[in-house]
Tab-separated table of C-alpha atoms in Angstrom:
chain	number	residue	atom	x	y	z
Z	1	GLU	CA	-2.056	21.119	5.280
Z	2	ALA	CA	-0.050	19.355	2.587
Z	3	ASP	CA	-1.713	18.431	-0.710
Z	4	ILE	CA	-0.496	14.895	-1.101
Z	5	TYR	CA	-2.846	12.031	-1.746
Z	6	GLN	CA	-2.641	8.275	-1.618
Z	7	THR	CA	-5.020	5.642	-2.926
Z	8	PRO	CA	-6.246	3.231	-1.916
Z	9	ARG	CA	-6.249	3.940	1.816
Z	10	TYR	CA	-6.780	0.269	2.610
Z	11	LEU	CA	-6.155	-2.795	0.460
Z	12	VAL	CA	-6.682	-6.486	1.203
Z	13	ILE	CA	-5.388	-8.727	-1.531
Z	14	GLY	CA	-4.388	-12.327	-2.136
Z	15	THR	CA	-0.879	-13.671	-2.554
Z	16	GLY	CA	0.518	-13.396	-6.064
Z	17	LYS	CA	-1.571	-10.433	-7.166
Z	18	LYS	CA	-0.038	-7.388	-8.789
Z	19	ILE	CA	-0.816	-4.126	-7.030
Z	20	THR	CA	-0.089	-0.460	-7.607
Z	21	LEU	CA	-0.245	2.104	-4.821
Z	22	GLU	CA	-0.922	5.598	-6.083
Z	23	CYS	CA	0.620	8.820	-4.777
Z	24	SER	CA	0.006	12.300	-6.127
Z	25	GLN	CA	0.980	15.765	-4.936
Z	26	THR	CA	-0.199	19.118	-6.197
Z	27	MET	CA	2.554	21.242	-4.681
Z	28	GLY	CA	4.976	20.955	-7.600
Z	29	HIS	CA	7.584	19.324	-5.370
Z	30	ASP	CA	10.558	17.817	-7.160
Z	31	LYS	CA	11.387	15.209	-4.525
Z	32	MET	CA	9.120	12.319	-3.656
Z	33	TYR	CA	9.571	9.353	-1.346
Z	34	TRP	CA	8.065	6.036	-0.347
Z	35	TYR	CA	8.378	4.708	3.197
Z	36	GLN	CA	7.340	1.435	4.747
Z	37	GLN	CA	6.120	1.492	8.337
Z	38	ASP	CA	4.981	-1.354	10.564
Z	39	PRO	CA	2.483	-0.345	13.298
Z	40	GLY	CA	4.058	1.909	15.911
Z	41	MET	CA	7.493	1.530	14.403
Z	42	GLU	CA	9.877	3.880	12.635
Z	43	LEU	CA	9.660	4.747	8.968
Z	44	HIS	CA	12.013	3.040	6.526
Z	45	LEU	CA	12.808	4.654	3.184
Z	46	ILE	CA	12.289	2.209	0.309
Z	47	HIS	CA	12.322	4.489	-2.768
Z	48	TYR	CA	12.876	8.101	-3.647
Z	49	SER	CA	12.925	10.358	-6.663
Z	50	TYR	CA	14.559	13.731	-7.172
Z	51	GLY	CA	12.636	14.501	-10.325
Z	52	VAL	CA	11.023	13.144	-13.474
Z	53	ASN	CA	12.703	9.970	-14.763
Z	54	SER	CA	14.831	9.783	-11.610
Z	55	THR	CA	14.295	6.940	-9.126
Z	56	GLU	CA	16.561	5.445	-6.483
Z	57	LYS	CA	16.306	2.642	-3.966
Z	58	GLY	CA	16.178	3.602	-0.323
Z	59	ASP	CA	17.831	2.217	2.757
Z	60	LEU	CA	15.432	-0.702	3.194
Z	61	SER	CA	15.490	-3.346	0.505
Z	62	SER	CA	12.120	-3.748	-1.140
Z	63	GLU	CA	10.732	-5.936	-3.908
Z	64	SER	CA	8.579	-3.057	-5.071
Z	65	THR	CA	9.341	-0.772	-8.000
Z	66	VAL	CA	8.483	2.861	-8.684
Z	67	SER	CA	8.243	5.201	-11.631
Z	68	ARG	CA	8.268	8.975	-12.023
Z	69	ILE	CA	6.918	9.957	-15.407
Z	70	ARG	CA	5.226	13.116	-14.168
Z	71	THR	CA	6.301	15.477	-11.406
Z	72	GLU	CA	3.085	15.066	-9.466
Z	73	HIS	CA	2.776	11.288	-9.650
Z	74	PHE	CA	4.923	8.586	-7.991
Z	75	PRO	CA	3.243	5.162	-8.075
Z	76	LEU	CA	4.639	2.085	-6.320
Z	77	THR	CA	4.109	-1.382	-7.788
Z	78	LEU	CA	4.389	-4.871	-6.368
Z	79	GLU	CA	4.421	-7.441	-9.188
Z	80	SER	CA	3.523	-10.362	-6.930
Z	81	ALA	CA	2.253	-9.562	-3.461
Z	82	ARG	CA	3.244	-11.773	-0.529
Z	83	PRO	CA	2.178	-11.800	3.141
Z	84	SER	CA	5.595	-10.344	4.053
Z	85	HIS	CA	4.561	-7.191	2.144
Z	86	THR	CA	1.809	-6.520	4.683
Z	87	SER	CA	2.559	-3.074	6.100
Z	88	GLN	CA	1.685	0.592	5.843
Z	89	TYR	CA	3.142	2.483	2.892
Z	90	LEU	CA	3.621	6.243	3.227
Z	91	CYS	CA	4.334	8.624	0.392
Z	92	ALA	CA	5.989	11.994	0.975
Z	93	SER	CA	7.275	14.936	-1.015
Z	94	SER	CA	9.591	17.869	-0.430
Z	95	VAL	CA	10.553	21.050	-2.188
Z	96	GLY	CA	14.163	20.051	-2.578
Z	97	GLY	CA	17.308	22.066	-2.184
Z	98	ALA	CA	18.285	22.924	1.362
Z	99	GLU	CA	14.729	22.640	2.635
Z	100	GLU	CA	14.187	18.994	3.421
Z	101	THR	CA	10.905	19.104	5.306
Z	102	GLN	CA	8.861	16.268	3.909
Z	103	TYR	CA	5.082	16.340	3.731
Z	104	PHE	CA	3.305	13.034	4.049
Z	105	GLY	CA	0.205	11.511	2.585
Z	106	PRO	CA	-2.279	9.574	4.734
Z	107	GLY	CA	-0.750	6.202	3.870
Z	108	THR	CA	-1.991	2.938	2.392
Z	109	ARG	CA	-2.522	-0.003	4.721
Z	110	LEU	CA	-1.812	-3.196	2.799
Z	111	LEU	CA	-2.816	-6.661	3.952
Z	112	VAL	CA	-1.716	-9.599	1.839
Z	113	LEU	CA	-3.462	-12.853	2.644
J	1	GLY	CA	24.897	2.053	11.067
J	2	GLU	CA	24.221	5.341	12.751
J	3	SER	CA	20.639	5.978	13.680
J	4	VAL	CA	18.319	8.386	15.354
J	5	GLY	CA	16.587	7.106	18.435
J	6	LEU	CA	14.280	8.195	21.205
J	7	HIS	CA	14.847	7.496	24.851
J	8	LEU	CA	11.389	6.284	25.775
J	9	PRO	CA	8.895	4.356	23.659
J	10	THR	CA	5.930	5.639	25.702
J	11	LEU	CA	5.122	8.712	27.763
J	12	SER	CA	1.975	9.316	29.773
J	13	VAL	CA	1.068	12.782	31.084
J	14	GLN	CA	-1.885	14.525	32.672
J	15	GLU	CA	-3.860	17.026	30.641
J	16	GLY	CA	-2.478	20.497	31.252
J	17	ASP	CA	1.007	19.321	32.180
J	18	ASN	CA	4.054	20.015	30.054
J	19	SER	CA	5.499	17.115	28.048
J	20	ILE	CA	9.116	16.561	27.137
J	21	ILE	CA	10.033	14.022	24.482
J	22	ASN	CA	13.690	13.254	23.984
J	23	CYS	CA	15.765	12.060	21.086
J	24	ALA	CA	19.441	11.158	20.765
J	25	TYR	CA	21.242	11.235	17.457
J	26	SER	CA	24.644	9.879	16.601
J	27	ASN	CA	25.737	11.692	13.452
J	28	SER	CA	27.473	14.918	14.399
J	29	ALA	CA	27.394	15.982	10.729
J	30	SER	CA	23.586	16.217	10.703
J	31	ASP	CA	22.537	19.811	10.160
J	32	TYR	CA	18.760	19.777	10.112
J	33	PHE	CA	16.278	18.147	12.467
J	34	ILE	CA	12.521	17.763	12.358
J	35	TRP	CA	9.846	16.617	14.764
J	36	TYR	CA	6.818	14.850	13.349
J	37	LYS	CA	3.523	13.900	14.968
J	38	GLN	CA	1.677	10.827	13.760
J	39	GLU	CA	-1.877	10.213	14.849
J	40	SER	CA	-3.423	6.783	14.559
J	41	GLY	CA	-4.246	5.921	10.955
J	42	LYS	CA	-2.600	9.022	9.516
J	43	GLY	CA	0.677	10.007	7.953
J	44	PRO	CA	3.304	11.947	9.930
J	45	GLN	CA	2.618	15.651	10.264
J	46	PHE	CA	5.370	18.257	10.470
J	47	ILE	CA	5.512	20.005	13.859
J	48	ILE	CA	8.697	22.011	14.048
J	49	ASP	CA	12.244	21.989	12.711
J	50	ILE	CA	15.616	23.312	13.770
J	51	ARG	CA	18.957	23.818	12.048
J	52	SER	CA	22.260	22.964	13.644
J	53	ASN	CA	23.242	26.627	13.943
J	54	MET	CA	20.444	27.100	16.487
J	55	ASP	CA	19.910	25.636	19.944
J	56	LYS	CA	16.273	26.552	20.464
J	57	ARG	CA	13.237	27.227	18.362
J	58	GLN	CA	9.694	27.964	19.481
J	59	GLY	CA	6.385	27.387	17.820
J	60	GLN	CA	2.843	27.477	19.050
J	61	ARG	CA	2.912	25.529	22.343
J	62	VAL	CA	5.982	23.603	21.160
J	63	THR	CA	9.686	24.200	21.643
J	64	VAL	CA	12.559	22.236	20.196
J	65	LEU	CA	15.924	22.238	21.920
J	66	LEU	CA	19.130	21.078	20.303
J	67	ASN	CA	22.246	20.233	22.281
J	68	LYS	CA	24.994	19.488	19.787
J	69	THR	CA	27.559	18.777	22.482
J	70	VAL	CA	25.747	15.639	23.604
J	71	LYS	CA	23.827	15.141	20.329
J	72	HIS	CA	20.454	15.460	21.972
J	73	LEU	CA	17.170	16.826	20.669
J	74	SER	CA	14.027	17.414	22.669
J	75	LEU	CA	10.457	18.460	21.994
J	76	GLN	CA	8.584	20.310	24.700
J	77	ILE	CA	4.811	20.610	24.524
J	78	ALA	CA	3.233	23.158	26.839
J	79	ALA	CA	-0.154	22.559	28.459
J	80	THR	CA	-0.580	19.170	26.855
J	81	GLN	CA	-4.048	18.477	25.500
J	82	PRO	CA	-5.838	15.213	24.601
J	83	GLY	CA	-5.391	16.113	20.942
J	84	ASP	CA	-1.636	15.880	21.444
J	85	SER	CA	-1.910	12.122	21.935
J	86	ALA	CA	0.081	10.578	19.104
J	87	VAL	CA	3.424	9.033	18.245
J	88	TYR	CA	6.222	11.591	17.948
J	89	PHE	CA	9.234	10.996	15.722
J	90	CYS	CA	12.432	12.947	15.483
J	91	ALA	CA	14.275	12.873	12.183
J	92	GLU	CA	17.630	14.126	11.005
J	93	THR	CA	18.796	15.050	7.530
J	94	ARG	CA	22.117	13.612	6.437
J	95	PRO	CA	21.173	14.391	3.710
J	96	LYS	CA	18.224	12.021	3.374
J	97	LEU	CA	15.787	12.070	6.245
J	98	VAL	CA	16.382	9.329	8.853
J	99	PHE	CA	13.650	8.683	11.415
J	100	GLY	CA	13.938	7.557	14.996
J	101	LYS	CA	11.776	4.891	16.601
J	102	GLY	CA	9.080	7.158	18.001
J	103	THR	CA	7.571	7.946	21.390
J	104	LYS	CA	3.899	7.316	21.980
J	105	LEU	CA	2.427	10.178	24.005
J	106	THR	CA	-0.766	9.481	25.934
J	107	VAL	CA	-2.590	12.384	27.549
J	108	ASN	CA	-4.811	11.450	30.471
J	109	PRO	CA	-7.850	13.663	31.180
């Protein structure tokens, strides 16, 4: 089982609030990712990082931002939450190189009222 | 753009039967494929992978078949159990991982 953690697991928050979703992995993986997933639907990549101080936007446009100051930590921030941000956010990591198997955290379910 | 997709959004099988979940991909340059299982309220869990230089790979009760000629990937689950009920996603690496839409497998007792 992969050692990748996300907090909080569930979050209900009002419009306009700033939120940070936490993601940590203890596997020493260089690559980390954030996906957005609506219930029962496919995963959409919104951010990724190939190492410390490296962040890139994914295929799906997102108003969120990320940072990668430490290898094990890849937080996602929404400066001003809106109801359209309601979704599940999944964090993943991979070893890198030719091996691209990604290991996922349990996800954060976000509801913006 | 090119995408990875599954043929059926839902599949219902009887406990003990074999399940086959299909996936079509469109990028012939993809060289690595993964099947994930996602149970309700959890993140996707790696099941099995296959590289493009192979056409079959077996795991415990699962087999992945790759047909590069028709760009088709399938996941076979032997003796399906209630615990196999989940949404199954195929994904291809080109080079970032791209996920298909998922098939919800329901196992009836």
